[in-house]
Tab-separated table of C-alpha atoms and ligand atoms in Angstrom:
chain	number	residue	atom	x	y	z
A	26	MET	CA	-0.021	0.066	0.063
A	27	LYS	CA	1.346	3.510	-0.871
A	28	THR	CA	1.293	5.855	2.136
A	29	GLU	CA	0.379	9.422	1.141
A	30	ILE	CA	1.293	12.533	3.226
A	31	GLN	CA	-1.009	15.365	2.674
A	32	LYS	CA	-1.460	18.886	4.051
A	33	PRO	CA	-4.919	19.529	5.628
A	34	ASN	CA	-7.306	21.067	3.021
A	35	ARG	CA	-10.766	20.300	1.735
A	36	LYS	CA	-9.541	17.623	-0.700
A	37	THR	CA	-7.578	15.975	2.027
A	38	TYR	CA	-10.425	15.955	4.368
A	39	LYS	CA	-12.812	14.489	1.761
A	40	LEU	CA	-10.238	11.765	0.888
A	41	ALA	CA	-9.833	10.865	4.675
A	42	ALA	CA	-13.505	10.736	5.151
A	43	LYS	CA	-13.846	8.425	2.166
A	44	LEU	CA	-11.062	6.232	3.427
A	45	ILE	CA	-12.657	6.064	6.999
A	46	GLY	CA	-15.997	5.255	5.342
A	47	ASP	CA	-14.240	2.349	3.495
A	48	GLY	CA	-12.858	0.912	6.747
A	49	GLN	CA	-9.329	2.144	6.297
A	50	VAL	CA	-7.015	3.740	8.795
A	51	VAL	CA	-5.878	7.329	8.580
A	52	ALA	CA	-3.191	9.082	10.697
A	53	PHE	CA	-4.003	12.704	11.873
A	54	PRO	CA	-2.414	15.335	13.977
A	55	THR	CA	-3.710	16.461	17.464
A	56	GLU	CA	-2.438	18.964	20.059
A	57	THR	CA	-0.862	16.169	21.963
A	58	VAL	CA	0.690	13.516	19.375
A	59	TYR	CA	-0.350	12.089	16.072
A	60	GLY	CA	-3.179	9.539	16.166
A	61	LEU	CA	-3.951	6.495	14.081
A	62	GLY	CA	-7.706	6.658	13.485
A	63	ALA	CA	-10.517	4.497	12.338
A	64	SER	CA	-14.176	4.401	12.731
A	65	ALA	CA	-15.096	3.141	16.247
A	66	LEU	CA	-18.250	1.547	14.599
A	67	ASN	CA	-16.435	-0.721	12.300
A	68	ARG	CA	-14.800	-3.804	13.953
A	69	ASP	CA	-12.573	-4.700	10.812
A	70	ALA	CA	-11.405	-1.148	10.588
A	71	VAL	CA	-10.440	-1.170	14.355
A	72	LYS	CA	-8.629	-4.446	13.999
A	73	LYS	CA	-6.455	-2.741	11.306
A	74	ILE	CA	-5.180	-0.255	13.985
A	75	PHE	CA	-3.981	-3.034	16.131
A	76	GLU	CA	-2.247	-4.731	13.239
A	77	ALA	CA	-0.580	-1.577	11.954
A	78	LYS	CA	0.862	-0.757	15.376
A	79	GLY	CA	1.604	-4.304	16.613
A	80	ARG	CA	-0.455	-3.368	19.732
A	81	PRO	CA	-1.745	-5.976	22.150
A	82	GLN	CA	-5.504	-6.297	21.909
A	83	ASP	CA	-6.030	-5.836	25.578
A	84	ASN	CA	-4.918	-2.174	25.430
A	85	PRO	CA	-8.101	-0.005	24.637
A	86	LEU	CA	-8.286	2.902	22.297
A	87	ILE	CA	-9.470	6.359	22.891
A	88	VAL	CA	-12.552	7.508	21.012
A	89	HIS	CA	-12.073	11.026	19.523
A	90	LEU	CA	-15.177	13.312	18.805
A	91	ALA	CA	-15.579	16.666	17.132
A	92	LYS	CA	-18.217	18.168	19.535
A	93	LYS	CA	-19.288	17.936	23.101
A	94	LYS	CA	-22.876	17.179	22.205
A	95	ASP	CA	-21.841	13.920	20.470
A	96	ILE	CA	-20.701	12.339	23.772
A	97	LYS	CA	-24.182	11.394	24.816
A	98	LYS	CA	-24.544	9.275	21.669
A	99	TYR	CA	-22.052	6.821	22.881
A	100	VAL	CA	-22.174	6.707	26.745
A	101	LYS	CA	-24.817	5.374	29.028
A	102	ASN	CA	-24.868	8.257	31.500
A	103	MET	CA	-22.930	11.221	32.537
A	104	SER	CA	-22.268	12.037	36.216
A	105	LYS	CA	-22.112	15.501	37.750
A	106	THR	CA	-18.204	15.119	38.009
A	107	GLN	CA	-18.063	14.016	34.348
A	108	LYS	CA	-20.168	16.965	33.315
A	109	ILE	CA	-17.859	19.397	35.180
A	110	LEU	CA	-14.766	17.977	33.458
A	111	VAL	CA	-16.351	18.017	30.057
A	112	LYS	CA	-17.373	21.589	30.564
A	113	THR	CA	-14.059	22.787	31.939
A	114	PHE	CA	-11.483	21.000	29.819
A	115	MET	CA	-13.037	19.925	26.524
A	116	PRO	CA	-11.950	20.468	23.947
A	117	GLY	CA	-8.453	19.854	25.167
A	118	PRO	CA	-5.762	17.248	26.125
A	119	ILE	CA	-7.985	15.100	28.502
A	120	SER	CA	-9.609	11.723	27.943
A	121	ILE	CA	-12.488	10.966	30.250
A	122	ILE	CA	-13.765	7.341	30.902
A	123	PHE	CA	-17.500	6.673	30.624
A	124	ASP	CA	-19.753	3.710	30.746
A	125	LYS	CA	-20.126	2.873	27.111
A	126	ASN	CA	-23.366	1.992	25.268
A	127	ASP	CA	-23.482	-0.690	22.460
A	128	LYS	CA	-22.679	1.577	19.585
A	129	ILE	CA	-18.941	1.520	20.115
A	130	CYS	CA	-17.634	-1.872	19.202
A	131	SER	CA	-16.046	-4.031	21.901
A	132	GLU	CA	-12.596	-4.143	20.135
A	133	VAL	CA	-12.220	-0.440	20.930
A	134	CYS	CA	-12.556	-1.021	24.529
A	135	ALA	CA	-10.562	-4.227	24.888
A	136	GLY	CA	-13.888	-6.017	25.768
A	137	GLY	CA	-14.537	-3.893	28.867
A	138	ASN	CA	-17.683	-1.778	29.432
A	139	THR	CA	-15.976	1.654	29.622
A	140	VAL	CA	-14.954	3.860	26.883
A	141	ALA	CA	-12.358	6.838	27.000
A	142	ILE	CA	-13.514	9.896	25.085
A	143	ARG	CA	-11.460	12.843	23.979
A	144	ILE	CA	-12.332	15.993	22.037
A	145	PRO	CA	-9.023	17.263	20.722
A	146	GLU	CA	-8.376	21.032	20.726
A	147	SER	CA	-6.487	20.742	17.333
A	148	LYS	CA	-8.687	22.293	14.630
A	149	VAL	CA	-7.219	19.812	12.111
A	150	ALA	CA	-8.177	16.853	14.281
A	151	ARG	CA	-11.780	18.121	14.767
A	152	LYS	CA	-12.311	19.004	11.102
A	153	PHE	CA	-11.146	15.530	10.112
A	154	ILE	CA	-13.400	13.827	12.659
A	155	ALA	CA	-16.289	16.140	11.475
A	156	TYR	CA	-15.827	15.205	7.854
A	157	THR	CA	-15.954	11.465	8.550
A	158	LYS	CA	-19.174	11.865	10.524
A	159	CYS	CA	-17.953	8.955	12.597
A	160	PRO	CA	-16.525	8.538	16.141
A	161	ILE	CA	-12.789	8.112	15.532
A	162	CYS	CA	-10.968	5.646	17.862
A	163	ALA	CA	-7.246	6.197	17.878
A	164	PRO	CA	-4.097	5.296	19.771
A	165	SER	CA	-0.895	7.173	19.156
A	166	ALA	CA	0.392	6.629	15.508
A	167	ASN	CA	3.744	4.893	16.437
A	168	THR	CA	4.676	1.190	16.201
A	169	SER	CA	3.838	-0.278	19.660
A	170	LYS	CA	6.526	0.579	22.251
A	171	ARG	CA	8.240	3.277	20.077
A	172	PRO	CA	8.186	6.936	21.079
A	173	SER	CA	4.897	8.617	20.108
A	174	PRO	CA	5.005	10.561	16.787
A	175	THR	CA	5.047	14.403	17.004
A	176	ILE	CA	5.508	15.131	13.258
A	177	ALA	CA	4.123	13.436	10.141
A	178	GLN	CA	7.544	12.102	9.237
A	179	HIS	CA	7.682	10.047	12.419
A	180	VAL	CA	4.306	8.452	11.510
A	181	PHE	CA	5.660	7.781	8.049
A	182	ASP	CA	8.791	6.157	9.459
A	183	ASP	CA	6.613	3.640	11.378
A	184	MET	CA	3.504	3.265	9.155
A	185	ASN	CA	4.865	3.461	5.616
A	186	THR	CA	2.983	0.817	3.455
A	187	LYS	CA	0.699	-0.053	6.297
A	188	ILE	CA	-1.841	2.988	6.069
A	189	PRO	CA	-3.086	4.907	2.993
A	190	LEU	CA	-2.885	8.539	4.290
A	191	ILE	CA	-1.189	10.747	6.929
A	192	ILE	CA	-2.598	14.256	7.324
A	193	ASP	CA	0.318	16.486	7.947
A	194	GLY	CA	-0.621	19.218	10.398
A	195	GLY	CA	3.016	20.029	11.343
A	196	ALA	CA	4.665	19.573	14.735
A	197	THR	CA	2.248	18.931	17.661
A	198	ASP	CA	2.124	21.424	20.389
A	199	ILE	CA	2.108	19.509	23.672
A	200	GLY	CA	4.150	16.466	22.582
A	201	ILE	CA	2.878	13.899	25.002
A	202	GLU	CA	-0.367	12.080	25.149
A	203	SER	CA	-3.721	13.297	26.940
A	204	THR	CA	-4.434	13.009	30.614
A	205	VAL	CA	-6.582	9.889	31.085
A	206	VAL	CA	-9.187	10.111	33.948
A	207	ARG	CA	-11.940	8.133	35.627
A	208	CYS	CA	-14.457	9.520	38.091
A	209	ASP	CA	-15.928	8.021	41.088
A	210	GLY	CA	-18.284	10.422	43.010
A	211	ASN	CA	-16.440	13.713	43.555
A	212	ASN	CA	-13.070	11.939	43.029
A	213	VAL	CA	-11.118	12.090	39.755
A	214	TYR	CA	-8.603	9.283	39.391
A	215	ILE	CA	-5.549	10.051	37.034
A	216	LEU	CA	-4.791	6.866	35.177
A	217	ARG	CA	-2.285	8.529	32.897
A	218	PRO	CA	-0.726	11.971	33.639
A	219	GLY	CA	-0.725	14.580	30.947
A	220	LYS	CA	-0.863	18.443	30.353
A	221	ILE	CA	-4.050	18.692	32.386
A	222	SER	CA	-2.673	18.017	35.935
A	223	LYS	CA	-4.133	16.984	39.255
A	224	GLU	CA	-3.570	20.460	40.595
A	225	MET	CA	-5.579	22.103	37.563
A	226	ILE	CA	-8.509	19.720	38.165
A	227	ALA	CA	-8.514	20.403	41.836
A	228	LYS	CA	-8.291	24.182	41.398
A	229	LYS	CA	-10.559	24.734	38.484
A	230	CYS	CA	-13.265	22.306	39.300
A	231	ASN	CA	-13.152	22.043	43.152
A	232	LEU	CA	-12.824	18.157	42.732
A	233	VAL	CA	-10.416	15.768	44.397
A	234	ALA	CA	-7.830	14.412	41.866
A	235	ILE	CA	-5.893	11.267	42.918
A	236	ASP	CA	-3.066	9.480	41.131
A	237	LYS	CA	-4.076	6.042	40.094
A	238	ILE	CA	-1.726	5.025	37.401
A	239	ASP	CA	-3.339	1.776	35.906
A	240	THR	CA	-0.643	-0.828	36.490
A	241	SER	CA	-2.972	-3.538	35.322
A	242	LYS	CA	-2.264	-2.284	31.687
A	243	ILE	CA	1.587	-2.846	32.148
A	244	PRO	CA	3.032	-6.261	31.804
A	245	GLN	CA	4.225	-7.395	35.184
A	246	SER	CA	7.313	-9.406	34.278
A	247	PRO	CA	10.570	-7.548	35.364
A	248	GLY	CA	12.381	-5.566	32.781
A	249	THR	CA	9.356	-5.273	30.434
A	250	LYS	CA	7.249	-3.107	32.916
A	251	TYR	CA	8.485	0.193	31.512
A	252	THR	CA	9.346	-0.508	27.833
A	253	HIS	CA	6.770	1.813	26.471
A	254	TYR	CA	8.539	4.672	24.710
A	255	LYS	CA	11.991	3.002	24.487
A	256	PRO	CA	14.479	4.498	22.046
A	257	ALA	CA	16.951	2.137	20.337
A	258	CYS	CA	19.623	2.969	22.656
A	259	ASP	CA	20.017	2.846	26.446
A	260	MET	CA	18.803	5.738	28.548
A	261	ILE	CA	19.259	6.845	32.169
A	262	ILE	CA	17.611	9.707	33.965
A	263	VAL	CA	19.703	11.715	36.463
A	264	LYS	CA	17.733	13.103	39.518
A	265	THR	CA	20.150	13.314	42.235
A	266	ASP	CA	23.393	15.351	42.367
A	267	VAL	CA	22.696	16.074	38.780
A	268	ILE	CA	25.783	17.880	37.489
A	269	ASN	CA	28.241	15.507	39.027
A	270	ASN	CA	26.283	12.384	38.073
A	271	ILE	CA	25.791	13.449	34.486
A	272	ASN	CA	29.468	14.199	34.148
A	273	LYS	CA	30.453	10.872	35.732
A	274	LEU	CA	28.061	8.806	33.549
A	275	TYR	CA	29.253	10.620	30.590
A	276	GLN	CA	32.907	10.027	31.275
A	277	ASN	CA	32.240	6.274	32.140
A	278	ALA	CA	30.517	5.950	28.704
A	279	ILE	CA	33.481	7.485	26.973
A	280	ASN	CA	35.916	5.213	28.847
A	281	GLU	CA	33.916	2.265	27.493
A	282	ASN	CA	34.317	3.530	23.875
A	283	LYS	CA	30.560	4.540	23.893
A	284	LYS	CA	28.914	7.419	22.244
A	285	PRO	CA	26.840	9.225	24.970
A	286	ILE	CA	24.471	12.304	24.594
A	287	ILE	CA	23.203	14.471	27.297
A	288	PHE	CA	19.553	15.795	27.166
A	289	CYS	CA	19.543	18.831	29.525
A	290	LYS	CA	17.887	21.895	30.779
A	291	GLN	CA	18.741	25.047	28.910
A	292	GLN	CA	19.986	26.642	32.255
A	293	ASP	CA	22.352	23.777	32.799
A	294	GLN	CA	23.938	23.371	29.433
A	295	LYS	CA	26.898	25.581	30.615
A	296	TYR	CA	28.032	22.655	32.863
A	297	PHE	CA	28.417	20.378	30.008
A	298	ALA	CA	30.013	22.778	27.509
A	299	ASP	CA	32.661	20.376	26.345
A	300	LYS	CA	30.277	17.419	25.825
A	301	ASN	CA	27.777	16.161	23.307
A	302	THR	CA	24.649	17.896	24.533
A	303	ILE	CA	21.125	18.823	23.398
A	304	VAL	CA	18.830	21.134	25.206
A	305	LEU	CA	15.342	19.469	25.771
A	306	GLY	CA	13.977	22.849	26.973
A	307	LYS	CA	14.020	25.352	29.828
A	308	ASP	CA	11.066	23.687	31.683
A	309	SER	CA	8.913	20.543	31.691
A	310	GLU	CA	6.455	22.050	29.134
A	311	GLN	CA	9.186	22.659	26.523
A	312	ALA	CA	10.922	19.319	27.355
A	313	SER	CA	7.535	17.443	26.877
A	314	THR	CA	7.233	19.106	23.351
A	315	ASN	CA	10.666	17.879	22.281
A	316	LEU	CA	11.048	14.552	24.207
A	317	PHE	CA	9.657	11.966	21.709
A	318	GLY	CA	11.185	13.642	18.581
A	319	TYR	CA	14.548	13.833	20.224
A	320	LEU	CA	14.415	10.260	21.367
A	321	ARG	CA	13.917	9.281	17.719
A	322	GLN	CA	16.514	11.809	16.403
A	323	TYR	CA	19.331	10.777	18.858
A	324	GLU	CA	18.826	7.062	19.456
A	325	ASN	CA	21.807	6.452	17.114
A	326	ASN	CA	23.959	7.174	20.126
A	327	ASP	CA	24.826	4.436	22.604
A	328	LEU	CA	23.449	6.204	25.679
A	329	ILE	CA	20.996	9.013	26.389
A	330	ILE	CA	21.787	10.686	29.826
A	331	ALA	CA	18.626	12.852	30.614
A	332	GLU	CA	18.469	15.393	33.191
A	333	TYR	CA	15.278	15.377	35.473
A	334	PHE	CA	13.094	18.430	34.949
A	335	ASP	CA	11.727	19.850	38.352
A	336	ASN	CA	10.205	23.016	36.935
A	337	GLY	CA	7.124	24.034	35.066
A	338	GLU	CA	3.628	22.594	35.097
A	339	MET	CA	4.195	19.167	33.387
A	340	VAL	CA	6.782	17.757	35.739
A	341	GLU	CA	4.631	14.642	36.531
A	342	ALA	CA	3.578	13.995	32.952
A	343	LEU	CA	6.980	14.417	31.565
A	344	PHE	CA	8.647	12.215	34.139
A	345	ASN	CA	5.988	9.618	33.503
A	346	ARG	CA	7.101	9.328	29.782
A	347	MET	CA	10.837	9.660	30.606
A	348	ILE	CA	10.993	6.889	33.119
A	349	LYS	CA	9.128	4.499	30.781
A	350	SER	CA	11.591	5.555	27.896
A	351	ALA	CA	14.588	4.818	30.275
A	352	SER	CA	13.032	1.459	31.265
A	353	GLY	CA	13.004	2.561	34.904
A	354	ASN	CA	16.857	3.421	34.986
A	355	ILE	CA	17.363	6.448	37.342
A	356	VAL	CA	20.021	7.774	39.610
B	405	AMP	P1	-2.539	5.571	23.298
B	405	AMP	O1	-2.676	4.428	22.574
B	405	AMP	O2	-1.016	5.926	23.598
B	405	AMP	O3	-3.223	6.692	22.718
B	405	AMP	O4	-3.045	5.378	24.740
B	405	AMP	C1	-4.464	4.991	24.926
B	405	AMP	C2	-4.523	4.827	26.423
B	405	AMP	O5	-5.750	5.273	26.940
B	405	AMP	C3	-4.465	3.384	26.782
B	405	AMP	O6	-3.238	2.704	26.821
B	405	AMP	C4	-5.199	3.344	28.221
B	405	AMP	O7	-4.233	3.498	29.141
B	405	AMP	C5	-6.118	4.505	28.024
B	405	AMP	N1	-7.514	3.994	27.902
B	405	AMP	C6	-8.352	3.998	26.781
B	405	AMP	N2	-9.539	3.559	27.028
B	405	AMP	C7	-9.566	3.156	28.353
B	405	AMP	C8	-10.497	2.647	29.152
B	405	AMP	N3	-11.671	2.329	28.768
B	405	AMP	N4	-10.163	2.438	30.491
B	405	AMP	C9	-9.021	2.775	30.917
B	405	AMP	N5	-8.000	3.357	30.141
B	405	AMP	C10	-8.322	3.515	28.879
B	406	MG	MG1	0.653	5.227	22.516
């Protein structure tokens, strides 16, 4: 299959809608990362997503909608807490879990009775969904376990010959995936951290937000637990005695004839002036935007030594992705 990359315009949206209607898979940009979309109403189309990614069938997909008023078509009920979250944060980088009705096919939800719903802020994403007139289920558009794609070229690198179309909306803004939440009474459980943080939920909605990273979705055997966004080379995060430890790890790698690279804070680059260094950003927001792209770009080194980011509003979300990329390696 030939994989086309097309800029978003009327012709592209029409083609995308035709492909989705025919049960095909189309990659599209959102404000978080690129998604791999299919109609959530078409079992065979949904199966193609899992095949293209090599994704385990027990990992559910998020259903993307263009408008808030469409949510009620696919869910059984909406609690007061869910209504508040929808009103406050949608469209935006949050996926809210609802009890599903029978319209969304079971393959989307890994056989469970809940569905995660997201309304992207990205205009291109919403236009694409609106043209298809379908609920679009989508995971990130990378091969399973690879860093998520933040530009169309990353999608092409992983999906060439596997899907017919990639809509190229340029680089994504946020760079890491949506916050996934489940509600219980006034409590909001964070299953996956993202740009919308616990603190934002508590402050803006007067709700109780609690961390509850869903470990049941992560394979339990040692060593495989954190392989999610792994680059081709080794990676280690440095959180303690940062400058000394980074310099030590770098020198050790050089002594072993390895090629290391340092991902650091802009403010700290001066401490590594004579070394192979790339600035990930000045704070956790900028670092999130750059992380996945840089993991792909610099994985031809032997070791990525990444500085921990303790500043900005995405500290938790960024660390969640970094620790998985590094397979849990941290000093
Ligand atoms: P991704 O494939 O990277 O876009 O991630 C989608 C993630 O959303 C999954 O790995 C789950 O963690 C989460 N998710 C989607 N649907 C559900 C659901 N019904 N219940 C719990 N988590 C969900
Ligand atoms: Mg993913």
